[in-house]
Short mmCIF file of C-alpha atoms in Angstrom, two decimals:
data_model
loop_
_atom_site.label_atom_id
_atom_site.label_comp_id
_atom_site.label_asym_id
_atom_site.label_seq_id
_atom_site.Cartn_x
_atom_site.Cartn_y
_atom_site.Cartn_z
CA MET A 1 107.29 108.94 100.23
CA ILE A 2 109.90 106.60 98.79
CA SER A 3 112.80 107.97 96.77
CA THR A 4 114.71 105.44 94.67
CA THR A 5 117.79 105.31 92.46
CA ALA A 6 118.74 102.48 90.08
CA ILE A 7 116.15 99.97 91.31
CA PRO A 8 114.98 96.98 89.24
CA ASP A 9 111.94 97.65 87.03
CA HIS A 10 109.74 95.16 88.89
CA VAL A 11 110.27 97.07 92.16
CA GLY A 12 109.13 100.32 90.54
CA GLY A 13 106.11 98.46 89.15
CA ALA A 14 105.19 97.15 92.60
CA LEU A 15 105.47 100.64 94.07
CA SER A 16 103.40 102.22 91.29
CA ARG A 17 100.45 99.96 92.15
CA TRP A 18 100.09 101.76 95.49
CA LEU A 19 101.80 105.13 95.01
CA ILE A 20 102.04 107.76 92.28
CA GLU A 21 105.37 108.60 90.63
CA PRO A 22 105.37 112.39 90.04
CA CYS A 23 108.97 112.29 88.82
CA PRO A 24 111.29 109.36 88.06
CA GLY A 25 112.22 107.44 91.20
CA LEU A 26 109.97 109.41 93.58
CA PHE A 27 106.89 107.57 94.83
CA VAL A 28 104.30 109.42 96.92
CA GLY A 29 101.02 108.38 98.48
CA THR A 30 98.95 107.79 101.57
CA VAL A 31 98.83 104.14 102.61
CA SER A 32 98.34 102.28 105.87
CA ALA A 33 101.34 101.40 108.03
CA ARG A 34 100.92 97.75 107.06
CA VAL A 35 101.01 98.48 103.31
CA ARG A 36 103.94 100.88 103.81
CA ASP A 37 105.91 98.21 105.67
CA GLU A 38 105.12 95.57 103.05
CA LEU A 39 106.21 97.90 100.25
CA TRP A 40 109.40 98.69 102.14
CA SER A 41 110.08 94.96 102.58
CA ILE A 42 109.82 94.51 98.81
CA VAL A 43 112.09 97.48 98.12
CA SER A 44 114.77 96.61 100.69
CA ALA A 45 114.86 92.93 99.66
CA SER A 46 115.17 93.73 95.93
CA ILE A 47 117.32 96.86 95.95
CA GLY A 48 120.30 95.29 94.13
CA ASP A 49 122.89 97.99 93.36
CA GLY A 50 120.33 100.77 93.83
CA LEU A 51 119.33 102.73 96.86
CA ALA A 52 116.10 103.87 98.47
CA VAL A 53 114.90 106.19 101.20
CA LEU A 54 111.53 105.94 102.91
CA ILE A 55 110.15 108.93 104.82
CA HIS A 56 106.82 108.51 106.58
CA PRO A 57 104.77 110.29 109.25
CA ALA A 58 105.61 109.27 112.81
CA ASP A 59 104.90 110.42 116.34
CA THR A 60 108.30 112.04 116.85
CA GLU A 61 109.58 115.56 117.45
CA GLN A 62 110.31 115.84 113.73
CA GLY A 63 106.94 114.43 112.74
CA PHE A 64 108.50 111.80 110.46
CA ALA A 65 110.80 108.77 110.44
CA MET A 66 113.34 107.67 107.82
CA ARG A 67 114.58 104.31 106.61
CA THR A 68 117.28 103.63 104.04
CA ALA A 69 118.32 100.62 101.97
CA GLY A 70 121.15 99.93 99.56
CA ARG A 71 124.67 101.24 99.21
CA ARG A 72 124.77 104.85 100.19
CA ARG A 73 127.06 107.57 101.42
CA ARG A 74 124.43 109.05 103.73
CA HIS A 75 123.36 107.19 106.86
CA VAL A 76 120.47 107.92 109.20
CA ILE A 77 121.61 108.24 112.82
CA ASP A 78 119.68 108.85 116.01
CA PHE A 79 120.85 111.86 118.01
CA ASP A 80 118.85 112.27 121.22
CA GLY A 81 115.65 111.21 119.49
CA LEU A 82 116.25 113.19 116.31
CA GLN A 83 117.04 111.45 113.06
CA LEU A 84 119.98 113.12 111.35
CA ILE A 85 121.98 112.37 108.22
CA LYS A 86 125.64 111.43 108.58
CA PHE A 87 127.96 111.33 105.58
CA ALA A 88 130.22 108.29 105.46
CA ALA A 89 133.95 109.00 105.21
CA THR A 90 134.23 106.62 102.25
CA GLY A 91 132.46 106.76 98.91
CA PRO A 92 129.17 105.11 97.91
CA ASP A 93 130.97 101.81 97.23
CA ASP A 94 131.30 101.25 100.97
CA THR A 95 130.44 97.63 101.78
CA SER A 96 128.37 98.46 104.83
CA GLU A 97 125.16 96.57 105.50
CA THR A 98 122.62 96.76 102.68
CA ALA A 99 119.68 97.90 104.76
CA SER A 100 119.27 99.86 107.93
CA ALA A 101 116.26 101.27 109.67
CA ILE A 102 116.00 103.65 112.54
CA VAL A 103 112.44 103.64 113.68
CA ASN A 104 111.05 105.50 116.67
#
């Protein structure tokens, strides 16, 4: 599953070739890890002023892993092997890095 906000049209088009879009900005499907990683590379490299969250199955206690890209107020942190969401003290215009990934 990839959830997006304010992404360029060509990125949504690339995602819709592999995934369905049941509601605007939400892309869902079952693809191989290689295809998922290639799609994520496209999204994270072309995010612009938008943001995206990837959630995929993983061999973890939670059963999934998360990746984020773009300017965001929420950040994924690792807490003893669990991925949790941390709210940044500043607003969404924070100039932190444009892509982060916490993978098992």
